[in-house]
Tab-separated table of C-alpha atoms and ligand atoms in Angstrom:
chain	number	residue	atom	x	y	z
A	1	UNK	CA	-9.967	-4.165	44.818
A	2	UNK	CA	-7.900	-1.727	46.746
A	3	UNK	CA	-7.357	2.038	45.131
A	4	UNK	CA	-4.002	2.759	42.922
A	5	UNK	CA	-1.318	4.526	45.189
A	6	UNK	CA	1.203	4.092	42.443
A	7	UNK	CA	0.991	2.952	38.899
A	8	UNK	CA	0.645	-0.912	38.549
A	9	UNK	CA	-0.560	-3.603	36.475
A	10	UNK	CA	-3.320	-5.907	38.146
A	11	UNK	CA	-3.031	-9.173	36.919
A	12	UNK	CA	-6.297	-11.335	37.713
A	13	UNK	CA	-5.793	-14.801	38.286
A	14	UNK	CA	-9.286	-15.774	38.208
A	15	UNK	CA	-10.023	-14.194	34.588
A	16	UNK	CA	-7.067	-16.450	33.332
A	17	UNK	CA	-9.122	-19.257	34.581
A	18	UNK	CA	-11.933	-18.083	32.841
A	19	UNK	CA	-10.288	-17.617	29.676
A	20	UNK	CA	-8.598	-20.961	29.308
A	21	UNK	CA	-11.873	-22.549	30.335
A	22	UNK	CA	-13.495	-20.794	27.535
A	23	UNK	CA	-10.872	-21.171	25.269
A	24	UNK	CA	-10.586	-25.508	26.303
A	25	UNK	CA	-14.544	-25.547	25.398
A	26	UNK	CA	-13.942	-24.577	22.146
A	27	UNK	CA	-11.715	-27.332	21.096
A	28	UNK	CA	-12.237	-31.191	21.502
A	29	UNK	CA	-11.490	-32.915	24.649
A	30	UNK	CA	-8.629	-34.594	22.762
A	31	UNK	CA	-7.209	-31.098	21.602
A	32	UNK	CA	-4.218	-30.147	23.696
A	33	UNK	CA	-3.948	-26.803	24.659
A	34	UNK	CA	-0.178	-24.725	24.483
A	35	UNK	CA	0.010	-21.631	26.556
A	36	UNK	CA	1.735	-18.909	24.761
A	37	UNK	CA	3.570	-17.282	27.645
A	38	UNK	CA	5.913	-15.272	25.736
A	39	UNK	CA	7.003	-11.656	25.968
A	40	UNK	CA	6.724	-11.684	29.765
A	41	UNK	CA	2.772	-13.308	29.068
A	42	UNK	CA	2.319	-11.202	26.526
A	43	UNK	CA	3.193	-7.826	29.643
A	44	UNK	CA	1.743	-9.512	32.601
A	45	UNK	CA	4.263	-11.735	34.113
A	46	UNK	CA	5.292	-15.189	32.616
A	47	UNK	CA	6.242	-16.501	35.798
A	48	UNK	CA	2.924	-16.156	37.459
A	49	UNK	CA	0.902	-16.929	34.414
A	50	UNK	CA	2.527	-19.977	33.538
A	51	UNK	CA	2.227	-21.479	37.530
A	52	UNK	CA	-1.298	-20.894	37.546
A	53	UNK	CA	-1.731	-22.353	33.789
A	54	UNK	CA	0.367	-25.261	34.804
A	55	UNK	CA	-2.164	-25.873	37.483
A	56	UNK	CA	-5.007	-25.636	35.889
A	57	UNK	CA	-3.429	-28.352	33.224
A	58	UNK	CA	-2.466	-26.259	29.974
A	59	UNK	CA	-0.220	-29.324	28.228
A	60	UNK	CA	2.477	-26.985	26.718
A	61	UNK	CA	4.162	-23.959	27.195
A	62	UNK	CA	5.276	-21.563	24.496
A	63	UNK	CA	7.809	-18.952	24.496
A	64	UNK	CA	9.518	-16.528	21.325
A	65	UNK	CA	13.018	-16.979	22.614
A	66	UNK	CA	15.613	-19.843	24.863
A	67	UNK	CA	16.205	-17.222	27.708
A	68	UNK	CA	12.274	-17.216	28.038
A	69	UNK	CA	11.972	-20.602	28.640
A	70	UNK	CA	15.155	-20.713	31.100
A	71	UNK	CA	13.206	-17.978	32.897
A	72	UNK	CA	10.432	-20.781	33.365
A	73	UNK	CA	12.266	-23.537	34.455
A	74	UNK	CA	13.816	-21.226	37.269
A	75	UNK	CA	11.013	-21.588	38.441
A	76	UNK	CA	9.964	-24.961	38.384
A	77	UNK	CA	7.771	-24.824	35.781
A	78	UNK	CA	7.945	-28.564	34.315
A	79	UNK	CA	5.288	-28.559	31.758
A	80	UNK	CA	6.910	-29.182	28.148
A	81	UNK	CA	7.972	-25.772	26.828
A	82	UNK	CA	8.440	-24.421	22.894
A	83	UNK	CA	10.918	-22.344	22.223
A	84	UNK	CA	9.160	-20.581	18.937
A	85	UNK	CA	12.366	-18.914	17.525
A	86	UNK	CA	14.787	-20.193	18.815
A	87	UNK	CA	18.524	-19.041	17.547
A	88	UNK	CA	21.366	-21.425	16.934
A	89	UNK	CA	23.314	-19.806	20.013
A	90	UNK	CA	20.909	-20.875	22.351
A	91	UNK	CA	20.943	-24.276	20.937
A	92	UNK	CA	23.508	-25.761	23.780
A	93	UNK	CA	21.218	-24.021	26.614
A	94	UNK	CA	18.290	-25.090	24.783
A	95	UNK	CA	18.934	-28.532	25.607
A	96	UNK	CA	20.448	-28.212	28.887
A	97	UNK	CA	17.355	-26.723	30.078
A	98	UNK	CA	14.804	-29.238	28.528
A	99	UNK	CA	13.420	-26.930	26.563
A	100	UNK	CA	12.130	-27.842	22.652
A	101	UNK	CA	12.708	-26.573	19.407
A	102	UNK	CA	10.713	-25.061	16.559
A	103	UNK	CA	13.014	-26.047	13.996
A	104	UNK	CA	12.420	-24.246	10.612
A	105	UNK	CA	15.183	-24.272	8.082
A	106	UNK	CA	17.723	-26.646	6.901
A	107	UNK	CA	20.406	-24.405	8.850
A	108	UNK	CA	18.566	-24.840	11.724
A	109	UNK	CA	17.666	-28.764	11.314
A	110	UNK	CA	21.594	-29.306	10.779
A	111	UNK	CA	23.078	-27.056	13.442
A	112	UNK	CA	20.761	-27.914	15.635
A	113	UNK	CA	21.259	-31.915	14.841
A	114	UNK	CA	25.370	-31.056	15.394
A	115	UNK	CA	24.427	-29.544	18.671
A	116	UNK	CA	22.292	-32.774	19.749
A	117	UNK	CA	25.027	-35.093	18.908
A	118	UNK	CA	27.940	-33.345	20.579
A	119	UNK	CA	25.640	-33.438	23.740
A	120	UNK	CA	24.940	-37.089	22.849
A	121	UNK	CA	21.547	-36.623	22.728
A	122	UNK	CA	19.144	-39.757	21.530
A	123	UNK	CA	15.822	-38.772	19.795
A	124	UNK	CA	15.640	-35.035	21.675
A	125	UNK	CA	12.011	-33.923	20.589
A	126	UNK	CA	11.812	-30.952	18.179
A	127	UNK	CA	9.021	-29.480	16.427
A	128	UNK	CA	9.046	-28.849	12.792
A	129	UNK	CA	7.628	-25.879	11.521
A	130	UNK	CA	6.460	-25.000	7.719
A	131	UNK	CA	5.597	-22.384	6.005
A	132	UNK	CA	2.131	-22.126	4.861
A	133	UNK	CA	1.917	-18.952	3.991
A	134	UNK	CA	3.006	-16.462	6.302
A	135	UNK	CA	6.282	-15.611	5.095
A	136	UNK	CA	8.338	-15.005	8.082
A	137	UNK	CA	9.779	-18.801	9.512
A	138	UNK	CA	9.396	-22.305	8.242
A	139	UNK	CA	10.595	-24.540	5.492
A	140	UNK	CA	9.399	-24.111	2.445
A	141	UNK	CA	8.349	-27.021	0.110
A	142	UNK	CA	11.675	-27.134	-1.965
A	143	UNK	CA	13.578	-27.491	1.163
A	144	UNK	CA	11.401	-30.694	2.202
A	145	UNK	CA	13.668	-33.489	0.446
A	146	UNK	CA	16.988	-32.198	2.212
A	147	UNK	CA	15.123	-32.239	5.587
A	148	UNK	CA	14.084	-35.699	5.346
A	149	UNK	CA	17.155	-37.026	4.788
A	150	UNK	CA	18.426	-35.104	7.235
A	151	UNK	CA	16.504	-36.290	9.963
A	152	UNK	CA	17.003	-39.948	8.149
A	153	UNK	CA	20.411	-39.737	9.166
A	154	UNK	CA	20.768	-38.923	12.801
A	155	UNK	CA	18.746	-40.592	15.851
A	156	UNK	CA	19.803	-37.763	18.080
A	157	UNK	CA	16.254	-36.174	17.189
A	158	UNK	CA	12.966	-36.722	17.131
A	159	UNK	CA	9.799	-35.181	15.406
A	160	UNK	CA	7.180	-34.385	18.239
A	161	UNK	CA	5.096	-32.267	16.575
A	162	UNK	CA	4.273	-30.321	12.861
A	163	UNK	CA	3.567	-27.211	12.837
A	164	UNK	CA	2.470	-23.849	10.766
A	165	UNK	CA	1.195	-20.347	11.627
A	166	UNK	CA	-1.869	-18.644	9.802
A	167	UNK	CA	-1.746	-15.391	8.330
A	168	UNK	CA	-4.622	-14.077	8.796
A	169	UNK	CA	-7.171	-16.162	11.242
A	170	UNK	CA	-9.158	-13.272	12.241
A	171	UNK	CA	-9.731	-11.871	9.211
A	172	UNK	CA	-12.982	-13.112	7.439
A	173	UNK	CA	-12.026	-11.118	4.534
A	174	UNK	CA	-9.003	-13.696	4.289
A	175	UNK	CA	-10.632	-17.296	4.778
A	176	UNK	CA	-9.892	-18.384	1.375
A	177	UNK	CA	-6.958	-17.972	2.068
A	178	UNK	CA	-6.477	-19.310	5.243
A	179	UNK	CA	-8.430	-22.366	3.892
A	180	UNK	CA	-5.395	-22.511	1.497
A	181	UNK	CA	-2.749	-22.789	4.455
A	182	UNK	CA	-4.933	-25.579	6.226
A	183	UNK	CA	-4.719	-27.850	3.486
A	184	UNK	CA	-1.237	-26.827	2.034
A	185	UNK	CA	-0.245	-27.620	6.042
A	186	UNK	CA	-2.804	-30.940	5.920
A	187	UNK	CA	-0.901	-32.043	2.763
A	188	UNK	CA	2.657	-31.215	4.270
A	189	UNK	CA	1.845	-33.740	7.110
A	190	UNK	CA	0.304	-36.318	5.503
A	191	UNK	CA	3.692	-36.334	2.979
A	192	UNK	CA	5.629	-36.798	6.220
A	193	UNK	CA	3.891	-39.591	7.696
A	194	UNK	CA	4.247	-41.585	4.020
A	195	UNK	CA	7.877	-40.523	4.454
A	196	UNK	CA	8.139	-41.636	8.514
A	197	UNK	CA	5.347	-43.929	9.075
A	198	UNK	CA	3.724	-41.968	11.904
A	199	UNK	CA	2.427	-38.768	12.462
A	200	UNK	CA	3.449	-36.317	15.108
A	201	UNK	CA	1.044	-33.954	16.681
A	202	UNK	CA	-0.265	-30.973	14.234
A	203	UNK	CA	-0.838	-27.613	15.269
A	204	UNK	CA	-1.656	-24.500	12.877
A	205	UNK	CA	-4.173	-22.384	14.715
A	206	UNK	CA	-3.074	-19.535	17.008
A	207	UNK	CA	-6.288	-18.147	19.451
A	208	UNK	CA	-8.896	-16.673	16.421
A	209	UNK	CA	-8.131	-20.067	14.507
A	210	UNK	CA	-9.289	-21.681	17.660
A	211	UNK	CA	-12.195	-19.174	17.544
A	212	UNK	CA	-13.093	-19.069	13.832
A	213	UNK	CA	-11.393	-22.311	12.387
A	214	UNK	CA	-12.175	-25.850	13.716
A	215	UNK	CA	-10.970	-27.272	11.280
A	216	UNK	CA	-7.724	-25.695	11.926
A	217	UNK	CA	-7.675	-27.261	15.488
A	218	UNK	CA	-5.866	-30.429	14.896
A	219	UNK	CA	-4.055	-32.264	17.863
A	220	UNK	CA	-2.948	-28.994	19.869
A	221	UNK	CA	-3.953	-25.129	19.236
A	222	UNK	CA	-1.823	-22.686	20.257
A	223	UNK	CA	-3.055	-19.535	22.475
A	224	UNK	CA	-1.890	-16.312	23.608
A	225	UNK	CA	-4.259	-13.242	23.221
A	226	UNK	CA	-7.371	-15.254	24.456
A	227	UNK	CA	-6.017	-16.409	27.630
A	228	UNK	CA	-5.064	-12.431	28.489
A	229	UNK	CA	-8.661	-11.924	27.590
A	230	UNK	CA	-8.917	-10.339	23.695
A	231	UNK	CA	-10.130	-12.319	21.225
A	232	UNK	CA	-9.503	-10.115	18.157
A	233	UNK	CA	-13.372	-9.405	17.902
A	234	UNK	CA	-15.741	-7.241	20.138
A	235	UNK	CA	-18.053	-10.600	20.399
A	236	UNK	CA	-15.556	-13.035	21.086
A	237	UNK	CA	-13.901	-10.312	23.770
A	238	UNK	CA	-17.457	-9.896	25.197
A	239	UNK	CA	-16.853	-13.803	25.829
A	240	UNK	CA	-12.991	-13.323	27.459
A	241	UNK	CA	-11.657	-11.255	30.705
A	242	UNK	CA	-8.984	-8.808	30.330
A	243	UNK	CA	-6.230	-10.250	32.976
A	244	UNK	CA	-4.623	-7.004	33.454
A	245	UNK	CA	-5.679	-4.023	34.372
A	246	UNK	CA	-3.010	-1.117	34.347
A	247	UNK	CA	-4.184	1.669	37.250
A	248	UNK	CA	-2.012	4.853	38.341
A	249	UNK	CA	-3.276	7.813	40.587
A	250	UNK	CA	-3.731	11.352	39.939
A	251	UNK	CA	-0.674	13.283	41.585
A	252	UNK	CA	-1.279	16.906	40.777
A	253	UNK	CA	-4.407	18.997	38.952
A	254	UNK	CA	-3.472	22.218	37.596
A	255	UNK	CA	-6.173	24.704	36.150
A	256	UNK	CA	-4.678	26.037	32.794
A	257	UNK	CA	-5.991	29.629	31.831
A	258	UNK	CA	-6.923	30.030	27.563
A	259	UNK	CA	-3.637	30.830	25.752
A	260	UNK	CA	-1.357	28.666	28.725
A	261	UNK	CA	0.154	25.344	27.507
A	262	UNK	CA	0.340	21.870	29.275
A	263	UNK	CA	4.038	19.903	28.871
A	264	UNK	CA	6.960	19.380	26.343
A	265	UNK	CA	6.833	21.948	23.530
A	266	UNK	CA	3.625	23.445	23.815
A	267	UNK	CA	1.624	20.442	22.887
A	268	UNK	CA	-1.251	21.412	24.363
A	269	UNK	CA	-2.806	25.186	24.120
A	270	UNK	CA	-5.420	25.847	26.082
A	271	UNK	CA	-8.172	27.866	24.009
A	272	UNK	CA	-10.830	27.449	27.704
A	273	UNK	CA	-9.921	26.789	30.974
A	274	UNK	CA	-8.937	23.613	31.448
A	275	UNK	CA	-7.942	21.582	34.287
A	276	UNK	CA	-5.507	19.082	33.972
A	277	UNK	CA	-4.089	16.245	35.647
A	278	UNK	CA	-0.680	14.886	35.990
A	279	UNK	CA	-0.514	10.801	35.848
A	280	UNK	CA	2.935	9.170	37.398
A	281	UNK	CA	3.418	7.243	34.167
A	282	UNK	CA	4.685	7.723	30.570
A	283	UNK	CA	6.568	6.493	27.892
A	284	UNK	CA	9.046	4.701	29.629
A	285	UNK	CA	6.253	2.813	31.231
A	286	UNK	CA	4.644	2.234	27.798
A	287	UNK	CA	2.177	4.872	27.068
A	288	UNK	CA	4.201	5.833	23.943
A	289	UNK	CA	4.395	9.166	22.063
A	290	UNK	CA	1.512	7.802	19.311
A	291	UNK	CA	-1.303	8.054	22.244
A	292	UNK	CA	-0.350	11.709	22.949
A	293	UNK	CA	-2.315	14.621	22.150
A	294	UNK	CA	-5.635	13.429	22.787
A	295	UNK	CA	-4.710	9.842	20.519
A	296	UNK	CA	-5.568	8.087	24.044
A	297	UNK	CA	-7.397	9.120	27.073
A	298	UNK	CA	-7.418	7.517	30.380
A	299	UNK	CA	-10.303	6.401	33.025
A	300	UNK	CA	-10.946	9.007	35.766
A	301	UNK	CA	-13.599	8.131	37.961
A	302	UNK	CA	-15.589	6.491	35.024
A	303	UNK	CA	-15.566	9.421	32.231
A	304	UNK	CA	-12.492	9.512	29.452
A	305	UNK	CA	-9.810	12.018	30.199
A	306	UNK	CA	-7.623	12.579	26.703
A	307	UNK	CA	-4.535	13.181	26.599
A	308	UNK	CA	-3.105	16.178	26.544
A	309	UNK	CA	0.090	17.073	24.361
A	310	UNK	CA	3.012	15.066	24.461
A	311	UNK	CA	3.364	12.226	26.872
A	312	UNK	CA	6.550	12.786	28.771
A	313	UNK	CA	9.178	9.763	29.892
A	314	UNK	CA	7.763	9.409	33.245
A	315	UNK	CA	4.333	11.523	33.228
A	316	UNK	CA	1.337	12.283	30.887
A	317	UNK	CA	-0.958	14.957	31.545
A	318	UNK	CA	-4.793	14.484	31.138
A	319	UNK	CA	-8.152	16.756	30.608
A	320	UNK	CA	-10.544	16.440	33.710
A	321	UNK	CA	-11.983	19.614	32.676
A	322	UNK	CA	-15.585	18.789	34.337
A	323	UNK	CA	-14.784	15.675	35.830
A	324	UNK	CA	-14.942	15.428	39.127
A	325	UNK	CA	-11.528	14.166	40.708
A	326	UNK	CA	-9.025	14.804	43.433
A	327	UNK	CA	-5.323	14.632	43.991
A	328	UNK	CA	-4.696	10.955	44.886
A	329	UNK	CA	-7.955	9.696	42.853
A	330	UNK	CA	-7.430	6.054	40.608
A	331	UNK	CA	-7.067	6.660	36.767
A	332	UNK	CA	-7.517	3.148	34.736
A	333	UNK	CA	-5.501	3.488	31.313
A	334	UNK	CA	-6.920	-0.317	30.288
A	335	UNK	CA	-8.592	-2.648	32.058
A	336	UNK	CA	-12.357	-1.534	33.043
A	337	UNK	CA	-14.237	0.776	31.702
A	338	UNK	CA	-12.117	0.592	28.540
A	339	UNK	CA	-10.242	-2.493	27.367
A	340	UNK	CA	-6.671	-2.470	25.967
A	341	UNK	CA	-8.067	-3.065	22.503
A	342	UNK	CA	-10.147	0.110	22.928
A	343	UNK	CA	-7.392	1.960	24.164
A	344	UNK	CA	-4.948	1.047	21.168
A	345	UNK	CA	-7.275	1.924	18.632
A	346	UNK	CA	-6.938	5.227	19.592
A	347	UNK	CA	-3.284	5.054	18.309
A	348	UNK	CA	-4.190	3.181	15.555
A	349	UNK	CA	-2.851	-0.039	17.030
A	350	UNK	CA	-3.913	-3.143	18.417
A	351	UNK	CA	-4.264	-5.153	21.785
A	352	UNK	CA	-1.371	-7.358	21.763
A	353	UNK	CA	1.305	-4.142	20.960
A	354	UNK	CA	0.162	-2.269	23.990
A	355	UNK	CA	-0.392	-5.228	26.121
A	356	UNK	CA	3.089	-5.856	25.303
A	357	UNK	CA	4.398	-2.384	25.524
A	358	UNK	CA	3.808	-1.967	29.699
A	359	UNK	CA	7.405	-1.775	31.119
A	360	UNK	CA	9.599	-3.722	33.395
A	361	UNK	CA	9.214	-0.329	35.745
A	362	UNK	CA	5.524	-0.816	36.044
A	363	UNK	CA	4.786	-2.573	39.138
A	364	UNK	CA	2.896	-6.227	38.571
A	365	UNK	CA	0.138	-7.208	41.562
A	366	UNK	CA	-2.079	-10.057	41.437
A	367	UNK	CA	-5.302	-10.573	42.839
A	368	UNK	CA	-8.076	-13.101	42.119
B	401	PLP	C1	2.515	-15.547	19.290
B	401	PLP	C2	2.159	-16.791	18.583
B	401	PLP	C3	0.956	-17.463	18.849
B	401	PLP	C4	-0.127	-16.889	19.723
B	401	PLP	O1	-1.001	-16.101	18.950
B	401	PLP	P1	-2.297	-15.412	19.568
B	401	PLP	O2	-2.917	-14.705	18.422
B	401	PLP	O3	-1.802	-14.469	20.625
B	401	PLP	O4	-3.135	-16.491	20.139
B	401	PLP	C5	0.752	-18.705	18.262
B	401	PLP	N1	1.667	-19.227	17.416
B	401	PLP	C6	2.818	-18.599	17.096
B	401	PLP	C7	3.769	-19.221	16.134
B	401	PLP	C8	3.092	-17.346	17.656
B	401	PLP	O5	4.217	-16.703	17.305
């Protein structure tokens, strides 16, 4: 891999393979696979992600919001794509683009059934989403009878698929309760096929059901996390590749005398000589304020660097008192030597937040 001259995010093609290999041998053969390629592929790039998924064969794209998926078909990406949330707005663009619905209310189901017929649309797939649990979208069982005949009295949609999120998949604390949402999800389906006479494809689990719940796997699982390489568990991410890798450079070092302070406010006193170095990237890149003050430390040549005080917009200062570096030298924030889930912890977060969190500034590379 060539050295860091600037800060970027290396995006490795090949450990995407890997990981939807791995994460295809869990399930049946029969299991489809969606990609969840949402919030730019969870920070790497969407684009890129889904093009190489779509070659290797994932069956379905999934993305939070419409403008995601329009971002896809740009370019020519033809696989079948979810829109998870989508908002009635959207709706007319939705359709135009060929992208699907989760539908997950009764406001939903009817505006989005208005929308359908005024584009004279004949059985336009949508995917029906219920709450087992979780809270947060998805009809609840009071709202089922309305729904039904609802979708009794239109032919401008169609049900493709059932679906339901779990709460808490990764959790072994939680399976009773997760066992709870399979069958309170096994028992919404089976009502609809009395109701319909024919069942659409089920999906409930997102990557850890795929790891923990088999029985969870249905007709299609759902993964995003895994295919980036975390699989919510320090065995299962022994088993998955981190994709990205975010790298910057050193661009100063500055030896600090005892009683001198490093950045903003004084974070940092020195109380020994310490030498620190100045990293080209910062909050505005992603590294928020929470990692500051020794919360995170960064990869230089190999050994941790902390951070030290506050992280600036467009710098953060580290402690390579001891280490041996120079001006110009690679510093890995995730990636190798530490992964991102390693790195988060340190701010009391979690993979998928700082995954998420690298900016729009930060340049993307890909290698293989
Ligand atoms: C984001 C999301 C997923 C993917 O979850 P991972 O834990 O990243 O695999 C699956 N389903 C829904 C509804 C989601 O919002």
């Amino acid at each position: 891999m060539p050295k860091a001259q600037e800060t970027v995010l290396e995006i490795n093609l090949s450990a995407l393979g890997h990981n939807y290999n791995y994460l295809k041998s869990k399930v049946n053969t029969s299991v489809k696979l969606m990609a969840v390629v949402k919030a730019f592929g969870y920070g790497s790039d969407s684009v890129m992600v889904a093009k190489e998924l779509q070659t290797l064969g994932a069956d379905y794209f999934a993305v939070a919001y419409t403008s995601e998926g329009v971002r896809l078909r740009d370019e020519n990406i033809t696989t079948p794509i979810l829109v998870l949330h989508p908002l009635a707005n959207a709706f007319k663009e939705l359709i135009e683009r060929c992208l699907e619905p989760s539908i997950y209310s009764l406001k939903t189901l009817r505006e989005f059934i208005a929308t359908a017929q005024t584009l004279k649309q004949k059985e336009y797939p949508i995917h029906l989403k219920f709450n087992s649990g979780l809270n947060r979208l998805g009809f609840n069982e009071k709202d089922v009878p309305e729904m039904y005949s609802l979708l009794k009295n239109t032919t401008a949609v169609k049900v493709t698929s059932l679906m339901s999120h779990l709460v808490a998949s990764e959790d072994h604390n939680l399976t009773d309760f997760t066992h709870n949402q399979i069958s309170s999800f096994v028992s919404f389906t089976e009502d609809f096929k009395t109701e319909f006479g024919y069942m659409p494809m089920r999906h409930q689990s997102n990557t850890s059901g795929i790891l923990n719940f088999p029985e969870a796997h249905f007709d299609m699982v759902r993964s995003g996390i895994g295919l980036y390489g975390y699989g919510n568990s320090s065995t299962e991410d022994l088993a998955l590749k981190p994709i990205a890798t975010l790298k910057s450079v050193i661009s100063q070092l500055h030896n600090i005398p005892k009683g001198s302070s490093v950045g903003y406010n004084r974070g940092f006193i020195a109380d020994r000589t310490t030498v620190s170095a100045t990293i080209p990237l910062g909050h505005a890149d992603g590294i928020g304020r929470q990692y500051g003050k020794g919360k995170g430390c960064f990869i230089v040549n190999g050994k941790k660097a902390p951070i030290l005080g506050n992280v600036c917009m467009d710098m953060t200062m580290v402690d390579v008192t001891g280490i041996e570096c120079q001006e110009g030298d690679e510093v890995i924030i995730f990636g190798a030597y530490q992964n991102a889930s390693e790195f988060a912890k340190g701010a009391q977060t979690i993979s998928y937040e700082i995954l998420t969190s690298v900016s729009q500034r930060v340049k993307r590379t890909f290698c293989r």
